mmCIF file of C-alpha atoms and ligand atoms in Angstrom:
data_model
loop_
_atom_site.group_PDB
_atom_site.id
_atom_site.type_symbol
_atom_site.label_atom_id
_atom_site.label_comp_id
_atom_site.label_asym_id
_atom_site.label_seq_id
_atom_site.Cartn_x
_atom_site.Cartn_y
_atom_site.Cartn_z
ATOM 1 C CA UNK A 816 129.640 -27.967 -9.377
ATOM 2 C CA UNK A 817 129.271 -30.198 -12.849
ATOM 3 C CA UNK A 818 131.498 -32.806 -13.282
ATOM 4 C CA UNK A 819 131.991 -35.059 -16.378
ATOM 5 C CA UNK A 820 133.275 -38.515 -17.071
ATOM 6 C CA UNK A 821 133.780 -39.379 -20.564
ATOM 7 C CA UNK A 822 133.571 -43.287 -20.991
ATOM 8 C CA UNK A 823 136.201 -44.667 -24.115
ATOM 9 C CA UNK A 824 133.119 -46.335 -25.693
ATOM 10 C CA UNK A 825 131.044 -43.982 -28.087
ATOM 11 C CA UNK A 826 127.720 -45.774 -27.577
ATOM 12 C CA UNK A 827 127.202 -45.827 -24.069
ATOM 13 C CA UNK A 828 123.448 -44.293 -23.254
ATOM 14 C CA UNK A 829 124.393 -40.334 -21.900
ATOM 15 C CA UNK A 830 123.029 -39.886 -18.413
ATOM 16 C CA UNK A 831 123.107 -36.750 -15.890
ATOM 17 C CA UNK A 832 122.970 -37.293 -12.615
ATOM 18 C CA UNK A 833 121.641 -34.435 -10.410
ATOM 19 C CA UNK A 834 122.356 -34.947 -6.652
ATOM 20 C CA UNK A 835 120.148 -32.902 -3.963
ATOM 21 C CA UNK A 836 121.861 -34.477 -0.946
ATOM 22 C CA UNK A 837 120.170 -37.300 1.658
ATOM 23 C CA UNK A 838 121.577 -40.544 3.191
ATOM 24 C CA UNK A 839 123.430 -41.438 0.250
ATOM 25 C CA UNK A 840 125.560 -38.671 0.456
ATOM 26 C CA UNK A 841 125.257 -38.702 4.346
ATOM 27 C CA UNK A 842 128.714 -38.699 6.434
ATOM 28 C CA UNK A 843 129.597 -40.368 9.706
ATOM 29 C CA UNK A 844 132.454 -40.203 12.018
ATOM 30 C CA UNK A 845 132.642 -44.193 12.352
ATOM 31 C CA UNK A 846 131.409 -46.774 9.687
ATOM 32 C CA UNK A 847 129.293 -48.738 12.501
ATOM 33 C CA UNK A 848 127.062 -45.409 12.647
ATOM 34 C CA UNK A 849 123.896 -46.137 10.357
ATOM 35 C CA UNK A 850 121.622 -43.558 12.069
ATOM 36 C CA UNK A 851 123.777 -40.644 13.469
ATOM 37 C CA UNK A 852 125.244 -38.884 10.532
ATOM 38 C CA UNK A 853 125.168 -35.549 8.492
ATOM 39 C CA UNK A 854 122.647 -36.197 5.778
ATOM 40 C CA UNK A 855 123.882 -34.399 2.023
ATOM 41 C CA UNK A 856 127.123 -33.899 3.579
ATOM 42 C CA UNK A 857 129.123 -35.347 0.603
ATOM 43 C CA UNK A 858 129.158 -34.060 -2.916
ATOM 44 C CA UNK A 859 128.375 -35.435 -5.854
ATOM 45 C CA UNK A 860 132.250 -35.780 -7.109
ATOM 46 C CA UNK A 861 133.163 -38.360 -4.289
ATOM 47 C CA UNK A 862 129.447 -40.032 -5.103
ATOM 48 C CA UNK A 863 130.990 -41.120 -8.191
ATOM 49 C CA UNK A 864 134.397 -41.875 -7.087
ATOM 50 C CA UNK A 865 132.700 -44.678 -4.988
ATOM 51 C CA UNK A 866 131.191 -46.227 -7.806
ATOM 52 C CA UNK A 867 134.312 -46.040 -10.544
ATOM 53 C CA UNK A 868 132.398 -49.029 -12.630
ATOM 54 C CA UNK A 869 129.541 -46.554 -13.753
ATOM 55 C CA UNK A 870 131.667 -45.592 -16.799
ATOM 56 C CA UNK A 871 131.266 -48.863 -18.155
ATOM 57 C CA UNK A 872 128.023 -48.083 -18.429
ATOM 58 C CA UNK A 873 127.037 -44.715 -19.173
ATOM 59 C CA UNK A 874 128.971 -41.672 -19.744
ATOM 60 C CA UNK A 875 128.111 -39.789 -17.265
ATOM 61 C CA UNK A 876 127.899 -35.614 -16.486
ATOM 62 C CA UNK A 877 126.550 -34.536 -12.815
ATOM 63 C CA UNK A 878 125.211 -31.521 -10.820
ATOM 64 C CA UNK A 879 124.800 -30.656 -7.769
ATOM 65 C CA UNK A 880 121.245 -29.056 -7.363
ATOM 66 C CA UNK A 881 121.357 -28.811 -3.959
ATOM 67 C CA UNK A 882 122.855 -30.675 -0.373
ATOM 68 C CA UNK A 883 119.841 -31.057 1.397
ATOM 69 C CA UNK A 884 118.858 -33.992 4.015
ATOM 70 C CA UNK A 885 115.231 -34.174 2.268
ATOM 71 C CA UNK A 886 112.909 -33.926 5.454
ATOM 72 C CA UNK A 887 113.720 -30.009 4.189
ATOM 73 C CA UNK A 888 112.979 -30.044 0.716
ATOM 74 C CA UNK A 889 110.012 -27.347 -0.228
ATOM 75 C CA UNK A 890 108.255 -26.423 -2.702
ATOM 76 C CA UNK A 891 111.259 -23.896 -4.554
ATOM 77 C CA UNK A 892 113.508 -26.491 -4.469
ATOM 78 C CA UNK A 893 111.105 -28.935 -6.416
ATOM 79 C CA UNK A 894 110.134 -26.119 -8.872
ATOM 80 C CA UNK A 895 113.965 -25.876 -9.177
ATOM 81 C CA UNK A 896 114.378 -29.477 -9.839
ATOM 82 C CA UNK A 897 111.679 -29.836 -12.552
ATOM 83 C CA UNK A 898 112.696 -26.788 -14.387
ATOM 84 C CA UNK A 899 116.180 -28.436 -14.490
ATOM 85 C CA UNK A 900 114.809 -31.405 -16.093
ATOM 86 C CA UNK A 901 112.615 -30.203 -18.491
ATOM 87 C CA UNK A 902 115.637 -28.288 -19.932
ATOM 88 C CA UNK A 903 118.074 -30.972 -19.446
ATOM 89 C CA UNK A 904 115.342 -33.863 -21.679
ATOM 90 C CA UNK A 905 114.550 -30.459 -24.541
ATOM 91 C CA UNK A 906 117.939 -29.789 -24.791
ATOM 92 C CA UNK A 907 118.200 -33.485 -26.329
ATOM 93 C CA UNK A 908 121.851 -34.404 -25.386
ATOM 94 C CA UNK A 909 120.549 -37.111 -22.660
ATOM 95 C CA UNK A 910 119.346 -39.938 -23.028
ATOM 96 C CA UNK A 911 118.190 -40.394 -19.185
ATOM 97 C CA UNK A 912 118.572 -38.877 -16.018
ATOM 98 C CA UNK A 913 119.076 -40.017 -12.232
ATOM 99 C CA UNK A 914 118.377 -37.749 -9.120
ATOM 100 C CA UNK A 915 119.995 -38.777 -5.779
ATOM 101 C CA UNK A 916 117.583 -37.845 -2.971
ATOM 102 C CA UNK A 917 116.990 -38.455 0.702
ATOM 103 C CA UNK A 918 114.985 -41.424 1.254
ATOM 104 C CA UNK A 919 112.479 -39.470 3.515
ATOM 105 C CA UNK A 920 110.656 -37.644 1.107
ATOM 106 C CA UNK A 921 111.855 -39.360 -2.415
ATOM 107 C CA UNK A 922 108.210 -40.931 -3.039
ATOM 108 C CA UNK A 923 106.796 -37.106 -2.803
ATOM 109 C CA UNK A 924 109.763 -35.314 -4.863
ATOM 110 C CA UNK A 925 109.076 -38.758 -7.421
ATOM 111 C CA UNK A 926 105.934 -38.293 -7.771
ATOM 112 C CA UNK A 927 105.786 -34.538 -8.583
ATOM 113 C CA UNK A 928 108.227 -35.061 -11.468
ATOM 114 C CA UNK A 929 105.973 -37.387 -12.359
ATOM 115 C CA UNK A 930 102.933 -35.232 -12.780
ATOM 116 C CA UNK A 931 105.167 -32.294 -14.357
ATOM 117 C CA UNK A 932 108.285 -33.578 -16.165
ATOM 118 C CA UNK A 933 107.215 -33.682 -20.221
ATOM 119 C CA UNK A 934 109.397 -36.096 -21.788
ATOM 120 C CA UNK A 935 109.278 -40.163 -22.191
ATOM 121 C CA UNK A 936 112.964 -40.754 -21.302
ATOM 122 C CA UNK A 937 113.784 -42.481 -18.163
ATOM 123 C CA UNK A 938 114.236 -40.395 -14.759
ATOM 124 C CA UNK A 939 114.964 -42.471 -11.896
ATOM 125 C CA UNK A 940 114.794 -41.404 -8.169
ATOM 126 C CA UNK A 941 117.822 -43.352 -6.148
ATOM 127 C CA UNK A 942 118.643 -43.292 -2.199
ATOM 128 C CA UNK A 943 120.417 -45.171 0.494
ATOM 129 C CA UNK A 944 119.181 -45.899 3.377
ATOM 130 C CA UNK A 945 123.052 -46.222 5.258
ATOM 131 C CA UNK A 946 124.890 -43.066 4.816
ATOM 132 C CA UNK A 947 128.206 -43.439 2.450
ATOM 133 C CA UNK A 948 130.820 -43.763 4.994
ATOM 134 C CA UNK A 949 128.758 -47.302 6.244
ATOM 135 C CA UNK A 950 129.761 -50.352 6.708
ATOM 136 C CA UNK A 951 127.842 -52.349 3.882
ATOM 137 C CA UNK A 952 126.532 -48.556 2.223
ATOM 138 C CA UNK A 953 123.830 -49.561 -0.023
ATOM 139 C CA UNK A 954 124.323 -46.210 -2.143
ATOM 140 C CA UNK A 955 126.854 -46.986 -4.689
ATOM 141 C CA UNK A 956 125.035 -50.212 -5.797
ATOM 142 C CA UNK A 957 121.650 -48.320 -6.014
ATOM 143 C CA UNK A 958 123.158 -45.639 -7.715
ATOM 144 C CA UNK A 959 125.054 -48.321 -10.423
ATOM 145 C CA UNK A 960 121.263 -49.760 -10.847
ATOM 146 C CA UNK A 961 119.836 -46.663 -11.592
ATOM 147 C CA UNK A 962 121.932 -44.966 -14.077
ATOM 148 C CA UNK A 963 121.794 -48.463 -15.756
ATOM 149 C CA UNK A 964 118.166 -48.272 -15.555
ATOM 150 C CA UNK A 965 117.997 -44.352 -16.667
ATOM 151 C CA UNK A 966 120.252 -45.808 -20.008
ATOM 152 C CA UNK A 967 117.565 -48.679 -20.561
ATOM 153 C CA UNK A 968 115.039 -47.734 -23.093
ATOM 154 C CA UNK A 969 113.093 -50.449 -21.710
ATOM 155 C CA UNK A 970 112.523 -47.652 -18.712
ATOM 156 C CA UNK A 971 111.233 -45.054 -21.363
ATOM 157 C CA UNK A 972 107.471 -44.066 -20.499
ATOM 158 C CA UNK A 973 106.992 -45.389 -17.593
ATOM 159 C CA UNK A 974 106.642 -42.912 -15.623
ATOM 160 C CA UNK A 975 109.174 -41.825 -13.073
ATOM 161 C CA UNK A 976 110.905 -45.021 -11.748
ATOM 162 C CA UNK A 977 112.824 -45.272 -8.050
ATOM 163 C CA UNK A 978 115.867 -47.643 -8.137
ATOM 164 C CA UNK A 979 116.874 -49.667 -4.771
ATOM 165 C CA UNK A 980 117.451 -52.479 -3.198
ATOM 166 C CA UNK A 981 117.367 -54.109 -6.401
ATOM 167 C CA UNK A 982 113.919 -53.144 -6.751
ATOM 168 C CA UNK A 983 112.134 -50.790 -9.227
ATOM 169 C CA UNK A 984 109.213 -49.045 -8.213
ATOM 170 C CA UNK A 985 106.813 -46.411 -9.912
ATOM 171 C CA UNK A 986 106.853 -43.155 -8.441
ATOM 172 C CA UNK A 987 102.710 -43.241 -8.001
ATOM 173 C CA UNK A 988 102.274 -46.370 -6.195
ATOM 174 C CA UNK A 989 105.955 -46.247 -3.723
ATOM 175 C CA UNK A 990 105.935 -45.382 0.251
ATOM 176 C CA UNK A 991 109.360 -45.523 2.668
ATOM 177 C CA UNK A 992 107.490 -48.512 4.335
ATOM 178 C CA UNK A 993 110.494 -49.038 7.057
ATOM 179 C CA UNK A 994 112.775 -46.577 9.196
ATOM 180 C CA UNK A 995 115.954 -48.358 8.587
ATOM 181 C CA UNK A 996 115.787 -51.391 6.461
ATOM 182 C CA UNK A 997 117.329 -50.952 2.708
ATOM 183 C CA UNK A 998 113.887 -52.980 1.731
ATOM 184 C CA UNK A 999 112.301 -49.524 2.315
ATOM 185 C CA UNK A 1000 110.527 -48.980 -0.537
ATOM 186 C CA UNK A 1001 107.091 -50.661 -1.510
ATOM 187 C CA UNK A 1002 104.392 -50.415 -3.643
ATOM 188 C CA UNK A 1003 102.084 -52.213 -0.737
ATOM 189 C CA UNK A 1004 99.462 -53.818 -2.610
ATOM 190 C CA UNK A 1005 100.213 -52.799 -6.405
ATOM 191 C CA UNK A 1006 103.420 -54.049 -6.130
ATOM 192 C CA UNK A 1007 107.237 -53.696 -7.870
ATOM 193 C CA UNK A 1008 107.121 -52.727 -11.454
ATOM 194 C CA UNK A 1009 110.180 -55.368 -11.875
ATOM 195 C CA UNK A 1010 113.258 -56.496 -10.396
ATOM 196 C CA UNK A 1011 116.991 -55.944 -11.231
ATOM 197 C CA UNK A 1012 119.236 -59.108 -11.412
ATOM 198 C CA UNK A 1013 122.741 -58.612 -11.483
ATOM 199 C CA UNK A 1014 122.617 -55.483 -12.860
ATOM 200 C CA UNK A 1015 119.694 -55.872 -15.614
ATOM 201 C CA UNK A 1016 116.529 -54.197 -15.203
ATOM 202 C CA UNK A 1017 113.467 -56.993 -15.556
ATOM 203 C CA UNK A 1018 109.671 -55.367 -15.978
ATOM 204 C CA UNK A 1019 106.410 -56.601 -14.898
ATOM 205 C CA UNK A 1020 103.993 -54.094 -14.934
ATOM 206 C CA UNK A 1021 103.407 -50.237 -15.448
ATOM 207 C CA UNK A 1022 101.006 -47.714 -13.763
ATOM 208 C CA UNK A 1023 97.786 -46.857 -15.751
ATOM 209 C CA UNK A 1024 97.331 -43.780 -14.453
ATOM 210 C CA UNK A 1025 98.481 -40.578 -16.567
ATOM 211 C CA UNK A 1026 101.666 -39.302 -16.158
ATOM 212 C CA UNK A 1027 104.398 -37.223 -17.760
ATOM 213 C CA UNK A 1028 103.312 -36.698 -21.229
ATOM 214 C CA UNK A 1029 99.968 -37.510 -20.425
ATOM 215 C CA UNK A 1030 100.027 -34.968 -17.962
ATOM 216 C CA UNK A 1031 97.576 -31.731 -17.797
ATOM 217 C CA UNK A 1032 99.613 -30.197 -15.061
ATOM 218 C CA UNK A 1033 102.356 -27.581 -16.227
ATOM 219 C CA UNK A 1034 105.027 -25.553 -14.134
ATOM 220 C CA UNK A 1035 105.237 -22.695 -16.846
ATOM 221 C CA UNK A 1036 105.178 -19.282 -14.782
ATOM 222 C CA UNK A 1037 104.880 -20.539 -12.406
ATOM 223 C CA UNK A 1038 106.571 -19.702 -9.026
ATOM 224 C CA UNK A 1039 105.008 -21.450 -6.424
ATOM 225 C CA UNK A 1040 102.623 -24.038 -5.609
ATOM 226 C CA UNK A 1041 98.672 -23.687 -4.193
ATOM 227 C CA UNK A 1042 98.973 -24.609 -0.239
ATOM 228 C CA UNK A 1043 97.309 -27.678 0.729
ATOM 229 C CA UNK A 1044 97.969 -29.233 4.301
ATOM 230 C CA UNK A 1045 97.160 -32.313 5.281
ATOM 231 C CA UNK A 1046 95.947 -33.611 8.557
ATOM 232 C CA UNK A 1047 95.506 -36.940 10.498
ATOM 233 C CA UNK A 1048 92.664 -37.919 11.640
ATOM 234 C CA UNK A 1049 92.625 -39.690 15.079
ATOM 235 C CA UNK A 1050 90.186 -40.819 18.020
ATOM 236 C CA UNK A 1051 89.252 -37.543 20.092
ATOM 237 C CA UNK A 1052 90.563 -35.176 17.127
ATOM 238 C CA UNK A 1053 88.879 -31.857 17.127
ATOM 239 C CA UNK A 1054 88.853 -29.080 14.078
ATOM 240 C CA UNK A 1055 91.768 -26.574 15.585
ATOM 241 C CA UNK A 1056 93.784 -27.706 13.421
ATOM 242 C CA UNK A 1057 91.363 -27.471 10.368
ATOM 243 C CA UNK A 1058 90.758 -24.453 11.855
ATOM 244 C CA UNK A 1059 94.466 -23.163 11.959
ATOM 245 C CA UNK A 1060 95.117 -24.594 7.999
ATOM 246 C CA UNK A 1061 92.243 -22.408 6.832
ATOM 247 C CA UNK A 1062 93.421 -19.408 9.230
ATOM 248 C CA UNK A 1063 96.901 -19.749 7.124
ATOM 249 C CA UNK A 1064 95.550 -19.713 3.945
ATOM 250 C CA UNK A 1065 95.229 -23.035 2.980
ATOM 251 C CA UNK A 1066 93.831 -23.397 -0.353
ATOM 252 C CA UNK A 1067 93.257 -27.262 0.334
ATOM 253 C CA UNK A 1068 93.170 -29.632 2.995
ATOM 254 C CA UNK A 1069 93.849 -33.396 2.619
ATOM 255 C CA UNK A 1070 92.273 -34.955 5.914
ATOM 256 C CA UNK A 1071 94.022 -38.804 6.807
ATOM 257 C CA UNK A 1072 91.082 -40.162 7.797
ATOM 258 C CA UNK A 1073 90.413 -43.181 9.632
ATOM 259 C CA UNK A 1074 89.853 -46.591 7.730
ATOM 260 C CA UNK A 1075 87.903 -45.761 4.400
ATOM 261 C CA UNK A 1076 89.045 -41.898 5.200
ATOM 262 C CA UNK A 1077 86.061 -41.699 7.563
ATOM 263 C CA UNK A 1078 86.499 -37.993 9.512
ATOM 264 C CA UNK A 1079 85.748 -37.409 13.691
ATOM 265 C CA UNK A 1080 83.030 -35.337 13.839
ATOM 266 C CA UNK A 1081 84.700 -32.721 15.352
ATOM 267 C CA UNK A 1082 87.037 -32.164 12.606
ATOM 268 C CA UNK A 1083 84.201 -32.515 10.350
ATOM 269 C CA UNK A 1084 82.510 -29.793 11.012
ATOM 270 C CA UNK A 1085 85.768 -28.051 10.893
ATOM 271 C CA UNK A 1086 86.183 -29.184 7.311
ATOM 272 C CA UNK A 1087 82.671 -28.100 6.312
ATOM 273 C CA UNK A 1088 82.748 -24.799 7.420
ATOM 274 C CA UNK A 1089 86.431 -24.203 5.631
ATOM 275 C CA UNK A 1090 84.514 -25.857 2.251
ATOM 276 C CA UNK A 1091 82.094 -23.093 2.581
ATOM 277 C CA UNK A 1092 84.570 -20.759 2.242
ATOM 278 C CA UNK A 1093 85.899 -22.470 -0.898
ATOM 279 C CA UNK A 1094 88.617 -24.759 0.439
ATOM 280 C CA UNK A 1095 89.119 -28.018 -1.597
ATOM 281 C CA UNK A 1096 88.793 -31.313 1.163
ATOM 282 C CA UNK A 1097 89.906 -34.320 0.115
ATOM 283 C CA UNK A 1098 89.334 -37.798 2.066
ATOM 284 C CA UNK A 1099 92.032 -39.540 2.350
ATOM 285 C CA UNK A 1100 93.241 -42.657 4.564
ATOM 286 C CA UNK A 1101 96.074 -43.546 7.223
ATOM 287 C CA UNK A 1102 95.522 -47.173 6.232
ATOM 288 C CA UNK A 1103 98.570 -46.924 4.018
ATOM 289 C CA UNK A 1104 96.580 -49.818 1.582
ATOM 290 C CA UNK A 1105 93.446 -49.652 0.013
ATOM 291 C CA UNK A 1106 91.296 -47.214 -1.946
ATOM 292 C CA UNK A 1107 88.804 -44.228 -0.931
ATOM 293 C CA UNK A 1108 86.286 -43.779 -2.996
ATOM 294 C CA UNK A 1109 82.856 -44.089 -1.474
ATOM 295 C CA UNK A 1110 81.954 -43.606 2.076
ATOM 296 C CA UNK A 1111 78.676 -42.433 3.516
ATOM 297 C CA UNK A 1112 76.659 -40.337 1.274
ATOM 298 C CA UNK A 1113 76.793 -37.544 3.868
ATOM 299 C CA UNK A 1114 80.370 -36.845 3.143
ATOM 300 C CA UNK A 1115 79.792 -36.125 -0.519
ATOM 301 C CA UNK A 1116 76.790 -33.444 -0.196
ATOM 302 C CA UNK A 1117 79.549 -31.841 2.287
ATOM 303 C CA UNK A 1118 81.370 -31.727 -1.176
ATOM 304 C CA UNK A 1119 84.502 -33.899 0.532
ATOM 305 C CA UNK A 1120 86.374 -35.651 -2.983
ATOM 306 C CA UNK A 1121 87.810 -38.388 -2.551
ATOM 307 C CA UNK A 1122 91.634 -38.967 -2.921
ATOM 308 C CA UNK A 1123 91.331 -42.666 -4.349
ATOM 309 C CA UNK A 1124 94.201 -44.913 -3.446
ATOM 310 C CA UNK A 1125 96.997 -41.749 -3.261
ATOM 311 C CA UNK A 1126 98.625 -41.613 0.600
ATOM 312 C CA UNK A 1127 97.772 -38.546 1.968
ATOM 313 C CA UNK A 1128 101.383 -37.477 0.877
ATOM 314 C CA UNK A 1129 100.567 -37.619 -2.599
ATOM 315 C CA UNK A 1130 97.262 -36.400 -1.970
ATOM 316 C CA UNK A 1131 98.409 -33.512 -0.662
ATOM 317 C CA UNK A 1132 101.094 -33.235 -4.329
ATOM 318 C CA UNK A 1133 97.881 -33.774 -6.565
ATOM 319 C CA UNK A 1134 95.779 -31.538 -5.124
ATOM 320 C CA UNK A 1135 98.244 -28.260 -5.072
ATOM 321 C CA UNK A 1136 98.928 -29.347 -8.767
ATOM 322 C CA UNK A 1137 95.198 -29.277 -9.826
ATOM 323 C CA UNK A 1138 94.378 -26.358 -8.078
ATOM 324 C CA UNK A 1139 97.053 -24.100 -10.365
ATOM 325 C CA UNK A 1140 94.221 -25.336 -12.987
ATOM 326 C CA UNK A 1141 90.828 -24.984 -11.615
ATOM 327 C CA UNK A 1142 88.903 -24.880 -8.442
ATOM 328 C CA UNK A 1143 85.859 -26.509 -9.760
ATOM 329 C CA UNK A 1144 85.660 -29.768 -7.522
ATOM 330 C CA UNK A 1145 84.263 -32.195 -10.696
ATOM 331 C CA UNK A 1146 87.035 -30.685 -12.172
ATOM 332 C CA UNK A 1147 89.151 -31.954 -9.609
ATOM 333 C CA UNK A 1148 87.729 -35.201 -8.685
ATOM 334 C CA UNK A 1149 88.046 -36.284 -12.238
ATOM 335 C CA UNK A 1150 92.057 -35.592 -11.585
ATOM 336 C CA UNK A 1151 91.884 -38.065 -8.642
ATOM 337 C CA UNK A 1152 90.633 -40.498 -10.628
ATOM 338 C CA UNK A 1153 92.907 -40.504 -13.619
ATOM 339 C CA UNK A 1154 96.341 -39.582 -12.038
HETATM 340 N N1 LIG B 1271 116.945 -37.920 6.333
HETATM 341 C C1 LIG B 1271 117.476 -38.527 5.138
HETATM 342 C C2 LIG B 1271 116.924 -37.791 3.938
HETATM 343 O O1 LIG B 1271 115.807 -38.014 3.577
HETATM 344 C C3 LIG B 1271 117.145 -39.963 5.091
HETATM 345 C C4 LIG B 1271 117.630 -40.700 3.884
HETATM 346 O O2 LIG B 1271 118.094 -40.172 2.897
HETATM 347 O O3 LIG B 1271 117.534 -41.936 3.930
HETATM 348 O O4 LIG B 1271 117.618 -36.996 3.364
#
């Protein structure tokens, strides 16, 4: 369904919105319940009507990509999302965009666009972490914040931006850090790229690492993504599950190691017998802070890369993108360390 809401004042920044469902469109019988209730069960029509002031501040056209609670999303559905941007930015009739999304997977769906949306102008992630129908929903203030951010310039090329709690973080660098709390998303160690205050987006700081326009990575033909699974390491792990990744096809693995993504031996040799047969590994930590880089020299003449300080999550994102461009592992490493 698209919807439109044309603002009285001319010069108000254009902004789509294009909702794919989650908690911020989630539904519950009762306003005291926060965790039992239909996730994407609201459309994007009574999204707005919650949030009437928005016209004040942009003037606004929506679509509904999808209704989704975003533990589901796959790959066709983010294909289908980026495609929808790209034409949405070259057709050159908005001036910013905002996706509603479940919280659960926003930081993955975030940083994808990222790595494959070509175009400077603001596209900000937004969630909720209470489902509309709450007492105290946190949705239609995130959702006021981040179509004011998508209509600040000061949010052009910056990569793609997530908007709540007040908070704005870069779609690289954020994790859903809590289960419940509307303080969800953090940038652990890198930190917010700014604040917003009453409304008003304040910046700090800005990701180094290439994105958007920077980009290599491409989605043109293509129709679906390189497999790459990831899995977590843990004490008296074995390789059946390397094993049973390589058995389906995998065309990468992304292995959670422990601390600085060191690997149980078990599942090691379960990773270097799937490298031999041309599998891309990738060391990556559970920590959920810090960097891998090094390690012991052994794990580099197995030809493991490293996934530098990427959660496994977005490991797992960077890895499928580089392999639609090569499977030569400099190649690739060289990816982890600029993106
Ligand atoms: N399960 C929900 C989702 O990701 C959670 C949320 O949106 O907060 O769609």
């Amino acid at each position: 369904m698209n919807i439109d809401i044309e603002s009285p004042t001319i010069k108000l920044p254009r902004i789509k919105i294009l909702a794919t469902g989650g908690t911020i469109a989630g539904s519950a019988a009762k306003s005291t319940q926060m965790s039992e209730y239909k996730a994407g069960a609201i459309g994007i029509q009574t999204l707005l009507e919650a949030v009437p002031q928005i016209k004040d501040y942009a003037n606004i056209t929506g679509e509904q990509l999808c209704q989704i609670s975003s533990n589901n999303i796959t790959d066709d559905i983010w294909l289908q999302i980026a495609d929808r941007v790209n034409a949405i930015f070259q057709a050159g009739d908005t001036d910013g965009i905002v996706i509603a999304h479940g919280t659960d997977t926003l930081e993955e769906t975030a940083y994808f666009l990222n790595l494959v949306i070509k175009n400077e102008k603001p596209l900000v992630l937004v969630g909720a972490m209470r489902p509309a129908t709450a007492i105290s929903a946190d949705g239609p203030n995130n959702l006021l914040n981040a179509v004011r951010l998508a209509g600040n310039p000061e949010a052009r090329n910056k990569g793609v931006l997530i908007a709540m709690n007040d908070e704005i973080n870069g779609a690289r660098e954020a994790t859903k850090t809590n289960t419940s709390h509307v303080s969800t998303f953090r940038a652990n160690e890198l930190g917010y790229m700014g604040y917003i205050n009453n409304g008003e987006a304040f910046f700090y700081r800005a990701s180094l690492r290439k994105h958007t326009l920077n980009s290599e990575f491409s989605l043109k033909d293509l129709v679906s993504l390189p497999y790459v699974e990831i899995i977590y390491g843990h004490a008296n792990d074995s390789r059946i599950l390397v094993d049973a990744a390589v058995n389906a096809g995998a065309r990468g693995i992304v292995y959670a190691g422990m601390g600085n993504g060191s690997i149980h031996e078990k599942a090691e040799e379960g990773l270097i017998a799937a490298q031999k047969q041309g599998v891309v590994i990738v060391r990556s930590s559970r920590c959920g802070a810090g960097t891998v880089k090094g390690g012991p020299i052994r794990y580099s003449k197995e030809k493991f890369l490293t996934g530098d300080s990427l959660n496994p999550q977005k490991a797992r994102i960077l890895l499928s993108l580089a392999l639609t461009k090569t499977d030569k592992l400099d190649e690739i490493q060289r990816m982890f360390n600029e993106y």
